[in-house]
């Protein structure tokens, strides 16, 4: 499934968000440590080098600022295994 993964450093945790391009659904989960956030990002197939560079940049950014990874294909079962469910909104108009 094509998704955009985002990171945000909040007070005492790191928030990971997952969104489909051009959709409003953006489920997020909070992780109390960088180590746990790294494990999730790695499970999504993101390279250790890219994870390290994004986390380094995130540390320089202000609290609450969002950093996005390039769009990537993550298997839906990987997203679901980490609690990220991307479902269509009820009543959403079809896209033509």
Short mmCIF file of N, CA and C in Angstrom, two decimals:
data_model
loop_
_atom_site.label_atom_id
_atom_site.label_comp_id
_atom_site.label_asym_id
_atom_site.label_seq_id
_atom_site.Cartn_x
_atom_site.Cartn_y
_atom_site.Cartn_z
N UNK A 1 0.85 -1.16 0.00
CA UNK A 1 0.00 0.00 0.00
C UNK A 1 0.90 1.24 0.00
N UNK A 2 0.65 2.16 -0.90
CA UNK A 2 1.43 3.39 -0.98
C UNK A 2 1.03 4.31 0.17
N UNK A 3 2.01 4.68 1.00
CA UNK A 3 1.75 5.53 2.16
C UNK A 3 2.87 6.56 2.33
N UNK A 4 2.57 7.58 3.11
CA UNK A 4 3.57 8.56 3.53
C UNK A 4 3.69 8.44 5.03
N UNK A 5 4.89 8.14 5.49
CA UNK A 5 5.17 7.98 6.92
C UNK A 5 5.75 9.30 7.43
N UNK A 6 5.25 9.76 8.57
CA UNK A 6 5.74 11.01 9.15
C UNK A 6 6.21 10.80 10.58
N UNK A 7 7.07 11.70 11.01
CA UNK A 7 7.60 11.68 12.38
C UNK A 7 7.36 13.04 13.00
N UNK A 8 7.12 13.03 14.30
CA UNK A 8 6.98 14.27 15.05
C UNK A 8 7.48 14.01 16.45
N UNK A 9 8.37 14.87 16.95
CA UNK A 9 8.84 14.74 18.33
C UNK A 9 7.94 15.61 19.19
N UNK A 10 7.30 14.97 20.15
CA UNK A 10 6.46 15.68 21.10
C UNK A 10 7.19 15.69 22.44
N UNK A 11 6.55 16.13 23.51
CA UNK A 11 7.25 16.32 24.79
C UNK A 11 8.13 15.15 25.20
N UNK A 12 7.55 13.99 25.43
CA UNK A 12 8.34 12.86 25.93
C UNK A 12 8.24 11.63 25.05
N UNK A 13 7.91 11.82 23.78
CA UNK A 13 7.78 10.67 22.89
C UNK A 13 7.91 11.09 21.43
N UNK A 14 7.95 10.09 20.58
CA UNK A 14 7.99 10.30 19.14
C UNK A 14 6.69 9.78 18.57
N UNK A 15 6.06 10.58 17.74
CA UNK A 15 4.81 10.19 17.10
C UNK A 15 5.10 9.78 15.66
N UNK A 16 4.58 8.63 15.27
CA UNK A 16 4.68 8.17 13.89
C UNK A 16 3.27 8.20 13.30
N UNK A 17 3.16 8.81 12.13
CA UNK A 17 1.89 8.87 11.42
C UNK A 17 2.02 8.16 10.08
N UNK A 18 0.92 7.63 9.60
CA UNK A 18 0.88 6.96 8.30
C UNK A 18 -0.35 7.46 7.56
N UNK A 19 -0.15 7.92 6.33
CA UNK A 19 -1.27 8.44 5.54
C UNK A 19 -1.16 7.97 4.10
N UNK A 20 -2.31 7.75 3.49
CA UNK A 20 -2.33 7.51 2.05
C UNK A 20 -2.21 8.86 1.37
N UNK A 21 -1.48 8.94 0.26
CA UNK A 21 -1.40 10.21 -0.45
C UNK A 21 -2.80 10.69 -0.84
N UNK A 22 -3.05 11.97 -0.65
CA UNK A 22 -4.30 12.63 -1.04
C UNK A 22 -5.52 12.09 -0.28
N UNK A 23 -5.33 11.59 0.94
CA UNK A 23 -6.43 11.15 1.79
C UNK A 23 -6.32 11.85 3.14
N UNK A 24 -7.45 11.98 3.82
CA UNK A 24 -7.47 12.65 5.11
C UNK A 24 -7.06 11.74 6.26
N UNK A 25 -7.23 10.45 6.11
CA UNK A 25 -6.93 9.51 7.18
C UNK A 25 -5.43 9.53 7.50
N UNK A 26 -5.10 9.78 8.77
CA UNK A 26 -3.70 9.83 9.17
C UNK A 26 -3.56 9.29 10.59
N UNK A 27 -3.70 7.96 10.76
CA UNK A 27 -3.56 7.41 12.10
C UNK A 27 -2.14 7.61 12.63
N UNK A 28 -2.05 7.85 13.93
CA UNK A 28 -0.74 8.05 14.56
C UNK A 28 -0.63 7.16 15.79
N UNK A 29 0.61 6.87 16.15
CA UNK A 29 0.92 6.14 17.38
C UNK A 29 2.13 6.81 18.02
N UNK A 30 2.14 6.80 19.34
CA UNK A 30 3.24 7.40 20.09
C UNK A 30 4.15 6.33 20.64
N UNK A 31 5.45 6.61 20.61
CA UNK A 31 6.45 5.67 21.10
C UNK A 31 7.33 6.41 22.10
N UNK A 32 7.50 5.84 23.30
CA UNK A 32 8.23 6.54 24.36
C UNK A 32 9.73 6.65 24.12
N UNK A 33 10.28 5.87 23.22
CA UNK A 33 11.72 5.93 22.99
C UNK A 33 12.03 5.92 21.49
N UNK A 34 13.19 6.47 21.19
CA UNK A 34 13.67 6.45 19.82
C UNK A 34 13.88 5.02 19.34
N UNK A 35 14.31 4.15 20.25
CA UNK A 35 14.55 2.74 19.91
C UNK A 35 13.26 2.07 19.42
N UNK A 36 12.15 2.32 20.11
CA UNK A 36 10.87 1.73 19.69
C UNK A 36 10.41 2.31 18.36
N UNK A 37 10.58 3.60 18.16
CA UNK A 37 10.21 4.24 16.90
C UNK A 37 11.06 3.67 15.76
N UNK A 38 12.35 3.48 16.00
CA UNK A 38 13.24 2.89 14.98
C UNK A 38 12.75 1.50 14.57
N UNK A 39 12.32 0.70 15.54
CA UNK A 39 11.85 -0.66 15.25
C UNK A 39 10.63 -0.63 14.33
N UNK A 40 9.71 0.28 14.59
CA UNK A 40 8.51 0.39 13.75
C UNK A 40 8.90 0.82 12.34
N UNK A 41 9.72 1.85 12.23
CA UNK A 41 10.15 2.33 10.92
C UNK A 41 10.90 1.25 10.15
N UNK A 42 11.71 0.49 10.84
CA UNK A 42 12.43 -0.61 10.21
C UNK A 42 11.47 -1.68 9.71
N UNK A 43 10.45 -1.98 10.50
CA UNK A 43 9.42 -2.95 10.08
C UNK A 43 8.70 -2.50 8.81
N UNK A 44 8.62 -1.20 8.62
CA UNK A 44 7.98 -0.66 7.41
C UNK A 44 8.89 -0.75 6.20
N UNK A 45 10.14 -1.20 6.41
CA UNK A 45 11.07 -1.35 5.29
C UNK A 45 11.94 -0.15 5.03
N UNK A 46 11.98 0.79 5.96
CA UNK A 46 12.80 1.98 5.80
C UNK A 46 14.24 1.62 6.22
N UNK A 47 15.19 2.04 5.42
CA UNK A 47 16.59 1.69 5.69
C UNK A 47 17.08 2.36 6.97
N UNK A 48 18.06 1.72 7.61
CA UNK A 48 18.64 2.27 8.84
C UNK A 48 19.27 3.64 8.59
N UNK A 49 19.87 3.81 7.42
CA UNK A 49 20.51 5.09 7.08
C UNK A 49 19.48 6.20 7.00
N UNK A 50 18.35 5.93 6.35
CA UNK A 50 17.30 6.94 6.21
C UNK A 50 16.65 7.23 7.56
N UNK A 51 16.45 6.20 8.36
CA UNK A 51 15.90 6.39 9.70
C UNK A 51 16.83 7.28 10.52
N UNK A 52 18.12 6.96 10.50
CA UNK A 52 19.10 7.73 11.27
C UNK A 52 19.13 9.20 10.85
N UNK A 53 19.12 9.44 9.55
CA UNK A 53 19.19 10.83 9.08
C UNK A 53 17.93 11.61 9.45
N UNK A 54 16.75 10.97 9.35
CA UNK A 54 15.51 11.64 9.71
C UNK A 54 15.45 11.91 11.22
N UNK A 55 15.87 10.95 12.03
CA UNK A 55 15.85 11.17 13.48
C UNK A 55 16.85 12.24 13.90
N UNK A 56 17.98 12.31 13.22
CA UNK A 56 18.97 13.34 13.52
C UNK A 56 18.40 14.72 13.19
N UNK A 57 17.76 14.83 12.03
CA UNK A 57 17.14 16.09 11.64
C UNK A 57 15.98 16.44 12.57
N UNK A 58 15.20 15.45 12.95
CA UNK A 58 14.07 15.67 13.85
C UNK A 58 14.54 16.25 15.19
N UNK A 59 15.70 15.81 15.66
CA UNK A 59 16.24 16.31 16.92
C UNK A 59 16.56 17.80 16.85
N UNK A 60 16.85 18.30 15.67
CA UNK A 60 17.16 19.73 15.50
C UNK A 60 15.91 20.58 15.33
N UNK A 61 14.80 19.95 15.00
CA UNK A 61 13.56 20.67 14.75
C UNK A 61 12.84 20.97 16.06
N UNK A 62 11.92 21.89 16.01
CA UNK A 62 11.15 22.24 17.19
C UNK A 62 10.13 21.16 17.54
N UNK A 63 9.72 21.17 18.79
CA UNK A 63 8.71 20.22 19.25
C UNK A 63 7.44 20.38 18.43
N UNK A 64 6.90 19.28 17.97
CA UNK A 64 5.65 19.29 17.22
C UNK A 64 5.80 19.47 15.72
N UNK A 65 6.99 19.80 15.24
CA UNK A 65 7.18 19.93 13.80
C UNK A 65 7.24 18.55 13.17
N UNK A 66 6.66 18.43 11.98
CA UNK A 66 6.54 17.14 11.31
C UNK A 66 7.60 16.97 10.23
N UNK A 67 8.11 15.77 10.14
CA UNK A 67 9.09 15.41 9.11
C UNK A 67 8.55 14.18 8.39
N UNK A 68 8.51 14.23 7.06
CA UNK A 68 7.94 13.13 6.28
C UNK A 68 9.01 12.38 5.50
N UNK A 69 8.80 11.07 5.39
CA UNK A 69 9.60 10.23 4.51
C UNK A 69 8.98 10.31 3.12
N UNK A 70 9.75 10.01 2.08
CA UNK A 70 9.16 9.96 0.74
C UNK A 70 8.07 8.88 0.69
N UNK A 71 7.08 9.02 -0.21
CA UNK A 71 6.05 7.97 -0.33
C UNK A 71 6.71 6.62 -0.55
N UNK A 72 6.14 5.59 0.09
CA UNK A 72 6.73 4.25 -0.01
C UNK A 72 5.63 3.20 0.02
N UNK A 73 5.95 2.04 -0.49
CA UNK A 73 5.02 0.92 -0.48
C UNK A 73 5.28 0.07 0.77
N UNK A 74 4.30 0.02 1.66
CA UNK A 74 4.40 -0.78 2.88
C UNK A 74 3.28 -1.81 2.82
N UNK A 75 3.58 -3.09 2.97
CA UNK A 75 2.52 -4.10 2.95
C UNK A 75 1.46 -3.81 4.02
N UNK A 76 0.21 -3.96 3.64
CA UNK A 76 -0.88 -3.65 4.56
C UNK A 76 -0.79 -4.47 5.85
N UNK A 77 -0.34 -5.73 5.74
CA UNK A 77 -0.24 -6.54 6.96
C UNK A 77 0.81 -5.98 7.92
N UNK A 78 1.88 -5.32 7.40
CA UNK A 78 2.87 -4.68 8.26
C UNK A 78 2.25 -3.50 8.99
N UNK A 79 1.45 -2.71 8.25
CA UNK A 79 0.77 -1.57 8.87
C UNK A 79 -0.18 -2.05 9.97
N UNK A 80 -0.97 -3.06 9.65
CA UNK A 80 -1.94 -3.58 10.63
C UNK A 80 -1.26 -4.19 11.84
N UNK A 81 -0.12 -4.87 11.62
CA UNK A 81 0.57 -5.50 12.75
C UNK A 81 1.10 -4.46 13.74
N UNK A 82 1.28 -3.23 13.28
CA UNK A 82 1.74 -2.14 14.15
C UNK A 82 0.60 -1.22 14.57
N UNK A 83 -0.65 -1.64 14.25
CA UNK A 83 -1.82 -0.88 14.71
C UNK A 83 -2.25 0.26 13.82
N UNK A 84 -1.72 0.34 12.60
CA UNK A 84 -2.11 1.40 11.68
C UNK A 84 -3.15 0.88 10.71
N UNK A 85 -4.37 1.34 10.88
CA UNK A 85 -5.47 0.91 10.02
C UNK A 85 -5.89 2.09 9.16
N UNK A 86 -5.73 1.96 7.86
CA UNK A 86 -6.12 3.01 6.92
C UNK A 86 -7.38 2.57 6.21
N UNK A 87 -8.50 3.10 6.64
CA UNK A 87 -9.78 2.73 6.06
C UNK A 87 -10.43 3.96 5.44
N UNK A 88 -11.32 3.71 4.51
CA UNK A 88 -12.04 4.80 3.86
C UNK A 88 -13.01 5.43 4.86
N UNK A 89 -13.14 6.75 4.76
CA UNK A 89 -14.11 7.45 5.59
C UNK A 89 -15.52 7.11 5.11
N UNK A 90 -16.45 6.97 6.07
CA UNK A 90 -17.83 6.71 5.68
C UNK A 90 -18.38 7.92 4.95
N UNK A 91 -19.10 7.66 3.89
CA UNK A 91 -19.72 8.74 3.13
C UNK A 91 -18.76 9.47 2.23
N UNK A 92 -17.55 9.01 2.11
CA UNK A 92 -16.58 9.69 1.25
C UNK A 92 -16.97 9.50 -0.21
N UNK A 93 -16.85 10.55 -0.96
CA UNK A 93 -17.18 10.48 -2.39
C UNK A 93 -16.11 9.70 -3.11
N UNK A 94 -16.49 8.90 -4.10
CA UNK A 94 -15.48 8.17 -4.86
C UNK A 94 -14.61 9.13 -5.66
N UNK A 95 -13.39 8.73 -5.88
CA UNK A 95 -12.45 9.55 -6.63
C UNK A 95 -12.43 9.09 -8.07
N UNK A 96 -12.68 10.00 -8.98
CA UNK A 96 -12.63 9.69 -10.41
C UNK A 96 -11.52 10.44 -11.04
#
